[in-house]
Amino acid sequence: MEDRPKILVVEDDDQVRSFLGAVLDKKGYQYRLASNAKEATEHLKNDFIDLVLCDIMMPDESGLHLCKKIRAERPEIAVLMVTALDDPKTINDAIKAGADGYVTKPIEQESLMSQITTAIYRRRHDLVTSRYKEELEREVAKKTKALKKAIKKLVVEKMEHREKVKMLYSLFNTVHAGIVLVDAETHRVVEINDYGCNIIGLPRQKILGKICHEIMCPAEGGKCPVKDMKQKNVRIVNDERTILTAQGDQIPVLKSIEPISLGGKLHYLSSFVDLRERKEFEKEIAKKQHEIETILDSVPAMIFYKDKNNRIVLANKTFSDITGFSKKDIEGKDCRELWPDQADDYWRDDKEVISTGRPKRNIIEKLETSRGTRWIKTDKVPYRNADGTIIGVIGFALDITELKEAEVALKESEERFRAISESAQDAIVMINEKGMVSFWNRAAETVFGYSKQEAMGRDLHELIAPKRYLEKYKKTFRIFRETGKGIAVNKILELDAKRKDGTEFPVELSLSAIQIKGKWHAVGIIRDITERKLMVKALKESEEQFRIAIENSNDGITLLREDKHFYVNKKFLEILGYSSPDELVGKSMADILHPDDRDRVYKFNKARHEGRSVPNRYEARLLRKDGSYVHVEISATLTSFKNKPIILANMRDITERKRAEEALKRSEEKYSLVVENAKEGIMVAQDGKFKFVNPAACHITGYTEEELLSMPWVKFVHPEDRKMVIRHHNNRLSGRKVPKSYLMRIIDKHGQVRWVENDGVVIQWEGKPATLNFLSDVTERKLAEDEFRKAHAELEHLIASLSSILIELSPEGQIKRWNRVAEKVLNISEAEVLGKRLEELPISWDWEKVAEGITRCNEVKEPIRLQDVPFTRRDGTRGFLGIGLTPKLDEERQVKGVILMASDITERRSLETQLLQAQKLESVGQLAAGIAHEINTPTQFVGDNIQFLQEAFKDLNQLLYVFISII
């Protein structure tokens, strides 16, 4: 690997000097540190320095003075000025002093590295070019002068003796330039030296006497430069032309022609210098330029350069691909021709950068393309010429359309879930992989007595679990943390919980497991079932209550003996569409089971008879009388009647719930179903009117949807409550404290006064603040919902780095280039990989996909894009890469290697995963809200707990016997 350039840092500020030294050391540069111009001068005398990084403002000798001294004494050294004053005058002074660029404080490392590389390359290139040109011109002038002197001396002086002629011809032939003497009248070659003969490839005898333009001037297109000089008085001085050789080759030369008089006759003295070496040098420069353009075209970001007339001078391939225009259609065009609607906004930013000389970053704007409207994030910096004059703007833009769409989707998802969560009355709790509380809704505060501030970050088991459960919880939680599985996961359990005051009470727990960033978290929906337990206790005390509960249960109940119905209640008949028990009693359970569900249900029944474990609840499909199928949730228990085993089965119609669950998977349709079927009135109020009302709101008020949407919302509020309601509404919109819920009176369409409980939140509706209000009619029933806020994992904002991985491969597949981003992302140094093949590297990634892309790229000779390539770093962490493969082609379109550009898209994939988890939580919240509405009357608890009958009665036989006799 080449020695890195040596940098001299001249800075009087100790902190800045140390910081720059640390940055250069980290990047592998050799460096020296000086605190003033005097120390810097000593370093320059005693050491070889490639670049000086110098502060402008120093106490003794200023940086500008030191820069002028360096430029005068050591022009080969590049100079970058460091200043805290980002103003045009300071920058102009630095450029006039001879600086190759400037760096503003605070210093950005990436920008500093880029400017160091550019300054050193530019200084070396300019120095080599300047020296070569000066040497060439001096050589031509020197040789021409010597030639003229020699020829004049040769022609003017008399040929007194052979030795003198021999000496002159020797001088004539030793000049390192071709010299040809042409008769102005005949255009024939009179004399030519040895160098000219060697260039043409013919001996002097075969050249002398020939017409000059026929034998050695093919580039003149049949025109003779000698004739042009004679007739048009045209002078040819250091003009690039070609010389024809005997082999038919055309050699580039630098030619000059001077008229001279010999013996009173006009001749032309033509001299020329071989330019092949210089042409090869220029060709090499052109090759390097082609490589740079290839790299720019490989960058997966839009790069462009615009001049001060708003014309696009240069654009890379990504710019062309995203906009849908070819480079030919873009370059040289005014932005107003391409994007007439947005051009003024683009130009406003460009003019600001040009006028101030300061970059403008993170410009978020729209771009109309052939694929529709795209969102881009653009950085614009001033482009300066060698004199430091700003001549345009360089832009670097990323297509962030997908990111914008993901952010909008996430925001809409959060708003929907937040609105729905207001109607939940069950405690919603979430714990992280350590068992600590990460979400605690308001219902949880009510149920357990702990505020959110008290609960967050504490161990959930120690917070709400009785001590007798703790040891078992800790053992099972270790398994859950590793696998996401446990005895309570995806089940509904009844157990005891503990409040803040230490009292225990029964709860129903529904637990789900979710993964966030590869770690298992748990979400629990907890319902206080104290009242339900009390009702079960009451059922134990009265057979009559039991009979009434069975007959009036909202769940279908059947007693099965040997797989045949011998009792069904009214709800069971209603679920299946039958009018009389006689239509079902005596028939087999198989007759009403869906064919796909029969084996599973029979396996459960068999296991239940054999005393093996069976799920407390499971779902099945039953055949209705009309031939349709209904979804039910079955809860069954094994008991005995007249010393014979029977199965007591509860069937709850969950058809609507299943439909809701299916609908929840389809975004807006799912949410609409929940809202349209909610029992609470849901209203969105904005600017004094309703913007949205659901059917329940219409039912409560007696008005139609059209009437509510067209009337001021205050109209249906009772006159005595209007002042209070308006105050609460305005306070809620302005963010001031408002009661979570409050009672108010309304007057319905029929003039009746109704009491409602209003519970509301502020939301964004069509880009403006509005209130989302939940109205529960408490005139006829008890309010049964509390709000909860959404639990979700912390989402990291995806700010992708503009830097990308760059790997250059030779035609044989060996690594020629490995940039610092590759070192950082893949954790492999450049020294470890140079000369090796990609498949030999210690990278765990989808090599087959990458190899196939490289092969394809070599075959089609066009860029190839690879999306979502997984990889694992040396430290075991995993990620994803977006890879672009671009063939490196020579002038004959032969593949000379492949350039691999890759961006680490792990964060974007993480954001998509977290969005999916947030949507899952949204579905859980909506489902919880729907389930909460099912509990409206005490008798509904009977169906949920019929399995407790076996435990409640030590001997159920007599009870069932009495019950059957009553029937």
Short mmCIF file of C-alpha atoms in Angstrom, two decimals, residues 276-681:
data_model
loop_
_atom_site.label_atom_id
_atom_site.label_comp_id
_atom_site.label_asym_id
_atom_site.label_seq_id
_atom_site.Cartn_x
_atom_site.Cartn_y
_atom_site.Cartn_z
CA ARG A 276 3.69 11.08 -28.49
CA GLU A 277 4.85 11.05 -24.87
CA ARG A 278 2.67 14.05 -24.03
CA LYS A 279 -0.29 12.47 -25.83
CA GLU A 280 0.16 9.29 -23.80
CA PHE A 281 0.16 11.43 -20.66
CA GLU A 282 -3.03 13.17 -21.80
CA LYS A 283 -4.57 9.80 -22.61
CA GLU A 284 -3.75 8.59 -19.10
CA ILE A 285 -5.41 11.71 -17.69
CA ALA A 286 -8.48 11.01 -19.85
CA LYS A 287 -8.51 7.42 -18.56
CA LYS A 288 -8.46 8.67 -14.97
CA GLN A 289 -11.28 11.06 -15.83
CA HIS A 290 -13.27 8.13 -17.24
CA GLU A 291 -12.67 6.18 -14.03
CA ILE A 292 -13.95 9.11 -11.96
CA GLU A 293 -17.07 9.34 -14.13
CA THR A 294 -17.60 5.58 -13.72
CA ILE A 295 -17.37 5.92 -9.94
CA LEU A 296 -19.80 8.85 -9.97
CA ASP A 297 -22.21 6.81 -12.08
CA SER A 298 -21.91 3.96 -9.56
CA VAL A 299 -22.92 6.10 -6.58
CA PRO A 300 -26.56 5.26 -5.63
CA ALA A 301 -27.31 8.96 -5.18
CA MET A 302 -28.04 11.81 -7.56
CA ILE A 303 -24.95 14.00 -8.23
CA PHE A 304 -25.14 17.08 -10.45
CA TYR A 305 -23.36 20.36 -11.21
CA LYS A 306 -25.23 23.54 -12.24
CA ASP A 307 -23.68 26.78 -13.47
CA LYS A 308 -24.67 30.32 -12.51
CA ASN A 309 -27.18 30.42 -15.38
CA ASN A 310 -29.29 27.60 -13.88
CA ARG A 311 -28.07 25.12 -16.51
CA ILE A 312 -27.23 21.54 -15.56
CA VAL A 313 -23.64 21.04 -16.73
CA LEU A 314 -23.13 17.50 -15.44
CA ALA A 315 -25.35 14.74 -14.01
CA ASN A 316 -24.51 11.17 -13.04
CA LYS A 317 -26.34 8.01 -14.11
CA THR A 318 -28.41 7.77 -10.89
CA PHE A 319 -29.72 11.29 -11.60
CA SER A 320 -30.72 10.13 -15.09
CA ASP A 321 -32.31 6.89 -13.82
CA ILE A 322 -34.42 8.57 -11.13
CA THR A 323 -35.61 11.53 -13.25
CA GLY A 324 -36.29 9.39 -16.33
CA PHE A 325 -34.30 11.74 -18.58
CA SER A 326 -31.21 10.66 -20.51
CA LYS A 327 -27.92 12.48 -19.85
CA LYS A 328 -28.23 14.03 -23.30
CA ASP A 329 -31.65 15.43 -22.35
CA ILE A 330 -30.35 16.77 -19.02
CA GLU A 331 -26.90 18.23 -19.53
CA GLY A 332 -26.88 21.74 -20.92
CA LYS A 333 -30.59 22.27 -20.18
CA ASP A 334 -32.12 24.98 -18.00
CA CYS A 335 -34.07 23.54 -15.06
CA ARG A 336 -37.12 25.48 -16.23
CA GLU A 337 -37.20 23.33 -19.37
CA LEU A 338 -37.21 20.09 -17.37
CA TRP A 339 -39.24 20.95 -14.25
CA PRO A 340 -41.15 24.17 -14.94
CA ASP A 341 -43.28 23.91 -11.79
CA GLN A 342 -40.42 23.34 -9.31
CA ALA A 343 -37.56 25.15 -11.10
CA ASP A 344 -38.03 28.46 -9.24
CA ASP A 345 -37.82 26.72 -5.84
CA TYR A 346 -34.65 24.85 -6.90
CA TRP A 347 -33.09 28.03 -8.28
CA ARG A 348 -33.87 29.99 -5.09
CA ASP A 349 -31.75 27.55 -3.07
CA ASP A 350 -28.99 27.59 -5.73
CA LYS A 351 -28.78 31.39 -5.69
CA GLU A 352 -28.55 31.40 -1.89
CA VAL A 353 -25.57 29.00 -2.01
CA ILE A 354 -23.88 31.01 -4.79
CA SER A 355 -24.42 34.40 -3.14
CA THR A 356 -23.41 33.38 0.42
CA GLY A 357 -20.75 30.81 -0.45
CA ARG A 358 -22.14 28.54 2.27
CA PRO A 359 -23.50 25.03 1.76
CA LYS A 360 -27.20 24.34 2.23
CA ARG A 361 -28.01 20.85 3.48
CA ASN A 362 -30.96 18.54 4.07
CA ILE A 363 -33.30 20.24 1.60
CA ILE A 364 -36.45 18.10 1.45
CA GLU A 365 -38.35 18.71 -1.81
CA LYS A 366 -40.46 17.05 -4.49
CA LEU A 367 -39.19 15.94 -7.89
CA GLU A 368 -41.53 15.10 -10.77
CA THR A 369 -40.22 12.05 -12.69
CA SER A 370 -41.48 9.56 -15.24
CA ARG A 371 -42.32 7.28 -12.29
CA GLY A 372 -44.41 9.98 -10.67
CA THR A 373 -43.63 12.33 -7.80
CA ARG A 374 -40.51 11.41 -5.78
CA TRP A 375 -39.24 12.93 -2.51
CA ILE A 376 -35.54 13.79 -2.42
CA LYS A 377 -33.14 15.10 0.24
CA THR A 378 -30.48 17.37 -1.26
CA ASP A 379 -27.19 18.90 -0.08
CA LYS A 380 -25.90 21.83 -2.17
CA VAL A 381 -22.36 23.28 -1.93
CA PRO A 382 -20.67 26.11 -3.87
CA TYR A 383 -18.41 25.09 -6.77
CA ARG A 384 -15.29 27.25 -7.14
CA ASN A 385 -12.74 27.52 -9.93
CA ALA A 386 -8.97 27.59 -9.43
CA ASP A 387 -9.16 31.29 -8.50
CA GLY A 388 -11.69 30.61 -5.76
CA THR A 389 -14.54 32.25 -7.69
CA ILE A 390 -17.91 30.56 -7.27
CA ILE A 391 -19.04 29.42 -10.71
CA GLY A 392 -21.93 27.15 -9.81
CA VAL A 393 -23.46 24.63 -7.41
CA ILE A 394 -22.71 20.96 -6.80
CA GLY A 395 -25.68 18.91 -5.58
CA PHE A 396 -25.88 15.53 -3.83
CA ALA A 397 -29.43 14.14 -3.54
CA LEU A 398 -30.96 10.93 -2.16
CA ASP A 399 -34.34 9.47 -3.11
CA ILE A 400 -36.21 9.21 0.22
CA THR A 401 -39.67 8.47 -1.20
CA GLU A 402 -39.94 5.05 0.48
CA LEU A 403 -38.77 6.53 3.80
CA LYS A 404 -41.35 9.33 3.57
CA GLU A 405 -44.11 6.85 2.77
CA ALA A 406 -43.04 4.65 5.71
CA GLU A 407 -43.06 7.66 8.05
CA VAL A 408 -46.55 8.69 6.88
CA ALA A 409 -47.85 5.12 7.25
CA LEU A 410 -46.35 4.86 10.73
CA LYS A 411 -47.84 8.20 11.79
CA GLU A 412 -51.29 7.26 10.48
CA SER A 413 -51.05 3.87 12.20
CA GLU A 414 -50.13 5.52 15.50
CA GLU A 415 -52.98 8.03 15.24
CA ARG A 416 -55.54 5.31 14.49
CA PHE A 417 -54.33 3.14 17.33
CA ARG A 418 -54.21 6.07 19.75
CA ALA A 419 -57.82 6.95 18.90
CA ILE A 420 -59.07 3.37 19.26
CA SER A 421 -57.18 2.88 22.51
CA GLU A 422 -59.36 5.52 24.15
CA SER A 423 -62.25 3.03 24.27
CA ALA A 424 -60.46 0.14 26.03
CA GLN A 425 -61.29 -0.62 29.69
CA ASP A 426 -58.91 -3.55 30.29
CA ALA A 427 -55.43 -3.04 31.67
CA ILE A 428 -52.84 -3.20 28.85
CA VAL A 429 -49.30 -3.92 30.08
CA MET A 430 -46.07 -4.53 28.17
CA ILE A 431 -42.73 -5.80 29.50
CA ASN A 432 -39.31 -5.87 27.84
CA GLU A 433 -36.81 -8.72 27.61
CA LYS A 434 -35.75 -8.08 31.24
CA GLY A 435 -39.27 -8.32 32.60
CA MET A 436 -39.46 -4.58 33.25
CA VAL A 437 -42.65 -2.60 32.55
CA SER A 438 -42.34 -0.68 29.25
CA PHE A 439 -46.04 0.23 28.80
CA TRP A 440 -48.76 0.91 31.39
CA ASN A 441 -52.12 2.31 30.29
CA ARG A 442 -54.63 4.30 32.31
CA ALA A 443 -56.82 1.25 32.89
CA ALA A 444 -53.79 -0.44 34.48
CA GLU A 445 -53.47 2.54 36.83
CA THR A 446 -57.12 2.06 37.86
CA VAL A 447 -56.93 -1.74 38.22
CA PHE A 448 -53.64 -1.96 40.16
CA GLY A 449 -53.40 1.45 41.85
CA TYR A 450 -49.94 2.33 40.48
CA SER A 451 -49.47 5.45 38.37
CA LYS A 452 -47.59 5.16 35.11
CA GLN A 453 -44.58 6.91 36.66
CA GLU A 454 -44.52 4.39 39.52
CA ALA A 455 -44.85 1.34 37.28
CA MET A 456 -42.53 2.11 34.35
CA GLY A 457 -39.17 0.37 34.57
CA ARG A 458 -40.12 -1.90 37.48
CA ASP A 459 -40.26 -5.70 37.51
CA LEU A 460 -43.86 -6.57 36.61
CA HIS A 461 -43.95 -9.85 38.54
CA GLU A 462 -42.76 -8.23 41.77
CA LEU A 463 -45.17 -5.36 41.19
CA ILE A 464 -48.49 -7.19 40.72
CA ALA A 465 -47.93 -10.91 41.43
CA PRO A 466 -48.55 -12.51 44.86
CA LYS A 467 -45.33 -13.79 46.45
CA ARG A 468 -46.38 -17.44 46.09
CA TYR A 469 -46.15 -17.10 42.28
CA LEU A 470 -42.79 -15.32 42.04
CA GLU A 471 -40.47 -18.35 41.98
CA LYS A 472 -42.49 -20.06 39.24
CA TYR A 473 -42.70 -16.81 37.24
CA LYS A 474 -38.93 -16.35 37.32
CA LYS A 475 -38.28 -19.90 36.05
CA THR A 476 -40.77 -19.68 33.18
CA PHE A 477 -39.69 -16.14 32.23
CA ARG A 478 -36.14 -17.34 31.55
CA ILE A 479 -37.57 -19.74 28.94
CA PHE A 480 -39.75 -16.99 27.47
CA ARG A 481 -36.82 -14.61 27.15
CA GLU A 482 -34.90 -17.15 25.05
CA THR A 483 -37.70 -18.64 22.94
CA GLY A 484 -40.78 -16.40 23.19
CA LYS A 485 -42.73 -19.44 24.43
CA GLY A 486 -44.34 -20.17 27.78
CA ILE A 487 -47.26 -21.82 29.52
CA ALA A 488 -49.25 -18.58 29.40
CA VAL A 489 -48.35 -17.36 25.89
CA ASN A 490 -51.31 -17.19 23.46
CA LYS A 491 -53.67 -18.43 26.17
CA ILE A 492 -56.36 -16.95 28.40
CA LEU A 493 -55.67 -17.71 32.06
CA GLU A 494 -57.39 -16.88 35.34
CA LEU A 495 -55.17 -16.19 38.33
CA ASP A 496 -54.76 -13.87 41.30
CA ALA A 497 -53.07 -10.47 41.14
CA LYS A 498 -51.99 -7.94 43.77
CA ARG A 499 -52.89 -4.25 44.01
CA LYS A 500 -50.66 -1.48 45.33
CA ASP A 501 -52.34 -1.70 48.74
CA GLY A 502 -51.49 -5.41 48.92
CA THR A 503 -54.99 -6.77 48.38
CA GLU A 504 -55.35 -9.72 46.02
CA PHE A 505 -58.09 -10.05 43.44
CA PRO A 506 -58.89 -12.41 40.53
CA VAL A 507 -57.94 -11.43 36.98
CA GLU A 508 -58.17 -12.86 33.48
CA LEU A 509 -54.89 -12.67 31.55
CA SER A 510 -54.42 -12.88 27.78
CA LEU A 511 -50.70 -12.92 26.94
CA SER A 512 -48.96 -12.47 23.58
CA ALA A 513 -45.27 -12.52 22.60
CA ILE A 514 -43.72 -10.10 20.12
CA GLN A 515 -40.15 -9.60 18.89
CA ILE A 516 -38.57 -6.14 18.82
CA LYS A 517 -35.01 -5.85 17.53
CA GLY A 518 -34.55 -9.60 17.97
CA LYS A 519 -35.61 -9.66 21.63
CA TRP A 520 -38.81 -11.09 23.06
CA HIS A 521 -41.31 -8.74 24.71
CA ALA A 522 -44.69 -9.65 26.19
CA VAL A 523 -48.03 -7.82 25.91
CA GLY A 524 -50.74 -8.68 28.41
CA ILE A 525 -54.43 -7.73 28.45
CA ILE A 526 -55.62 -8.00 32.06
CA ARG A 527 -59.28 -7.87 33.13
CA ASP A 528 -60.49 -7.54 36.72
CA ILE A 529 -62.98 -10.42 37.11
CA THR A 530 -63.87 -9.81 40.74
CA GLU A 531 -67.51 -9.21 39.89
CA ARG A 532 -67.60 -12.27 37.69
CA LYS A 533 -66.17 -14.39 40.50
CA LEU A 534 -68.78 -13.05 42.87
CA MET A 535 -71.44 -14.02 40.38
CA VAL A 536 -70.07 -17.56 40.14
CA LYS A 537 -70.19 -17.75 43.92
CA ALA A 538 -73.80 -16.60 43.84
CA LEU A 539 -74.58 -19.26 41.24
CA LYS A 540 -73.32 -21.92 43.66
CA GLU A 541 -75.92 -20.83 46.21
CA SER A 542 -79.01 -21.18 44.05
CA GLU A 543 -80.12 -23.85 41.58
CA GLU A 544 -82.80 -21.50 40.36
CA GLN A 545 -80.19 -18.86 39.55
CA PHE A 546 -78.22 -21.58 37.75
CA ARG A 547 -81.25 -22.59 35.66
CA ILE A 548 -82.06 -18.98 34.81
CA ALA A 549 -78.45 -18.29 33.92
CA ILE A 550 -78.34 -21.32 31.61
CA GLU A 551 -81.59 -20.42 29.91
CA ASN A 552 -80.69 -16.76 29.49
CA SER A 553 -77.00 -17.18 28.80
CA ASN A 554 -75.60 -15.27 25.86
CA ASP A 555 -73.59 -18.40 25.07
CA GLY A 556 -75.00 -21.50 23.45
CA ILE A 557 -74.93 -24.48 25.88
CA THR A 558 -75.32 -28.15 25.03
CA LEU A 559 -74.97 -31.37 27.02
CA LEU A 560 -73.45 -34.25 25.05
CA ARG A 561 -73.71 -37.93 25.93
CA GLU A 562 -71.95 -40.35 23.65
CA ASP A 563 -71.56 -37.53 21.15
CA LYS A 564 -75.30 -36.82 21.01
CA HIS A 565 -77.21 -33.77 22.21
CA PHE A 566 -79.61 -34.43 25.07
CA TYR A 567 -80.02 -30.77 26.04
CA VAL A 568 -79.55 -27.44 24.19
CA ASN A 569 -80.44 -23.95 25.46
CA LYS A 570 -82.19 -21.15 23.59
CA LYS A 571 -78.97 -19.38 22.61
CA PHE A 572 -77.60 -22.60 21.08
CA LEU A 573 -80.75 -22.90 18.95
CA GLU A 574 -80.49 -19.24 17.99
CA ILE A 575 -76.84 -19.57 16.93
CA LEU A 576 -77.68 -22.48 14.61
CA GLY A 577 -81.00 -21.04 13.38
CA TYR A 578 -83.31 -23.71 14.90
CA SER A 579 -86.62 -22.92 16.61
CA SER A 580 -87.13 -26.07 18.74
CA PRO A 581 -84.81 -28.30 20.83
CA ASP A 582 -86.49 -31.32 19.21
CA GLU A 583 -84.69 -30.50 15.98
CA LEU A 584 -81.30 -31.16 17.61
CA VAL A 585 -81.79 -33.42 20.66
CA GLY A 586 -80.70 -36.97 19.86
CA LYS A 587 -78.60 -35.94 16.88
CA SER A 588 -74.82 -36.40 16.69
CA MET A 589 -72.43 -33.50 17.17
CA ALA A 590 -70.77 -34.63 13.93
CA ASP A 591 -73.90 -33.56 12.01
CA ILE A 592 -73.27 -29.88 12.74
CA LEU A 593 -69.45 -29.78 12.65
CA HIS A 594 -67.57 -28.48 9.60
CA PRO A 595 -65.81 -31.45 7.90
CA ASP A 596 -62.41 -29.79 8.34
CA ASP A 597 -62.98 -29.38 12.10
CA ARG A 598 -64.44 -32.80 13.02
CA ASP A 599 -61.19 -34.69 13.62
CA ARG A 600 -59.78 -31.95 15.82
CA VAL A 601 -62.94 -31.63 17.98
CA TYR A 602 -63.22 -35.43 18.33
CA LYS A 603 -59.57 -35.66 19.40
CA PHE A 604 -60.24 -33.07 22.11
CA ASN A 605 -63.37 -34.94 23.32
CA LYS A 606 -61.48 -38.23 23.40
CA ALA A 607 -58.59 -36.69 25.34
CA ARG A 608 -61.06 -35.10 27.75
CA HIS A 609 -62.67 -38.52 28.45
CA GLU A 610 -59.20 -40.02 28.98
CA GLY A 611 -58.25 -37.32 31.48
CA ARG A 612 -55.57 -35.75 29.28
CA SER A 613 -54.93 -32.03 28.93
CA VAL A 614 -57.20 -30.17 26.49
CA PRO A 615 -57.22 -26.44 25.60
CA ASN A 616 -59.64 -24.42 27.75
CA ARG A 617 -61.03 -22.77 24.63
CA TYR A 618 -60.83 -23.54 20.94
CA GLU A 619 -62.60 -22.46 17.78
CA ALA A 620 -64.66 -24.46 15.31
CA ARG A 621 -67.27 -23.97 12.56
CA LEU A 622 -70.85 -25.24 12.99
CA LEU A 623 -73.46 -25.92 10.27
CA ARG A 624 -76.57 -23.75 10.57
CA LYS A 625 -80.04 -24.91 9.60
CA ASP A 626 -79.92 -22.73 6.46
CA GLY A 627 -76.70 -24.42 5.29
CA SER A 628 -74.33 -21.60 6.23
CA TYR A 629 -71.47 -21.97 8.72
CA VAL A 630 -70.99 -20.00 11.91
CA HIS A 631 -67.69 -19.54 13.81
CA VAL A 632 -67.92 -20.44 17.51
CA GLU A 633 -65.57 -20.51 20.47
CA ILE A 634 -66.01 -23.73 22.42
CA SER A 635 -65.35 -24.15 26.14
CA ALA A 636 -66.14 -27.67 27.40
CA THR A 637 -65.79 -29.67 30.60
CA LEU A 638 -66.25 -33.35 31.46
CA THR A 639 -68.78 -34.19 34.21
CA SER A 640 -71.23 -36.99 35.00
CA PHE A 641 -74.96 -37.46 34.95
CA LYS A 642 -76.60 -40.53 36.41
CA ASN A 643 -73.16 -42.04 36.82
CA LYS A 644 -72.42 -41.64 33.14
CA PRO A 645 -69.88 -39.22 31.69
CA ILE A 646 -71.25 -36.24 29.78
CA ILE A 647 -69.70 -33.18 28.24
CA LEU A 648 -70.98 -29.73 29.16
CA ALA A 649 -70.05 -27.44 26.23
CA ASN A 650 -70.37 -23.65 25.92
CA MET A 651 -70.55 -22.23 22.41
CA ARG A 652 -70.02 -18.53 21.86
CA ASP A 653 -70.86 -17.08 18.45
CA ILE A 654 -67.66 -15.36 17.36
CA THR A 655 -68.61 -14.94 13.72
CA GLU A 656 -68.64 -11.16 14.02
CA ARG A 657 -65.40 -11.19 15.95
CA LYS A 658 -63.77 -13.38 13.29
CA ARG A 659 -64.94 -11.01 10.63
CA ALA A 660 -63.51 -8.13 12.64
CA GLU A 661 -60.21 -9.95 13.03
CA GLU A 662 -60.02 -10.53 9.28
CA ALA A 663 -60.95 -6.93 8.64
CA LEU A 664 -58.27 -5.70 11.05
CA LYS A 665 -55.66 -7.10 8.70
CA ARG A 666 -56.69 -4.70 5.93
CA SER A 667 -55.76 -1.26 7.28
CA GLU A 668 -58.55 1.33 6.79
CA GLU A 669 -61.29 -1.28 6.12
CA LYS A 670 -60.45 -2.97 9.40
CA TYR A 671 -60.50 0.25 11.37
CA SER A 672 -63.80 1.33 9.76
CA LEU A 673 -65.46 -1.93 10.84
CA VAL A 674 -64.46 -1.36 14.47
CA VAL A 675 -65.68 2.24 14.41
CA GLU A 676 -68.93 1.52 12.56
CA ASN A 677 -69.84 -1.29 14.97
CA ALA A 678 -68.79 0.52 18.15
CA LYS A 679 -71.56 0.98 20.71
CA GLU A 680 -70.19 4.39 21.71
CA GLY A 681 -70.86 7.44 19.63
#
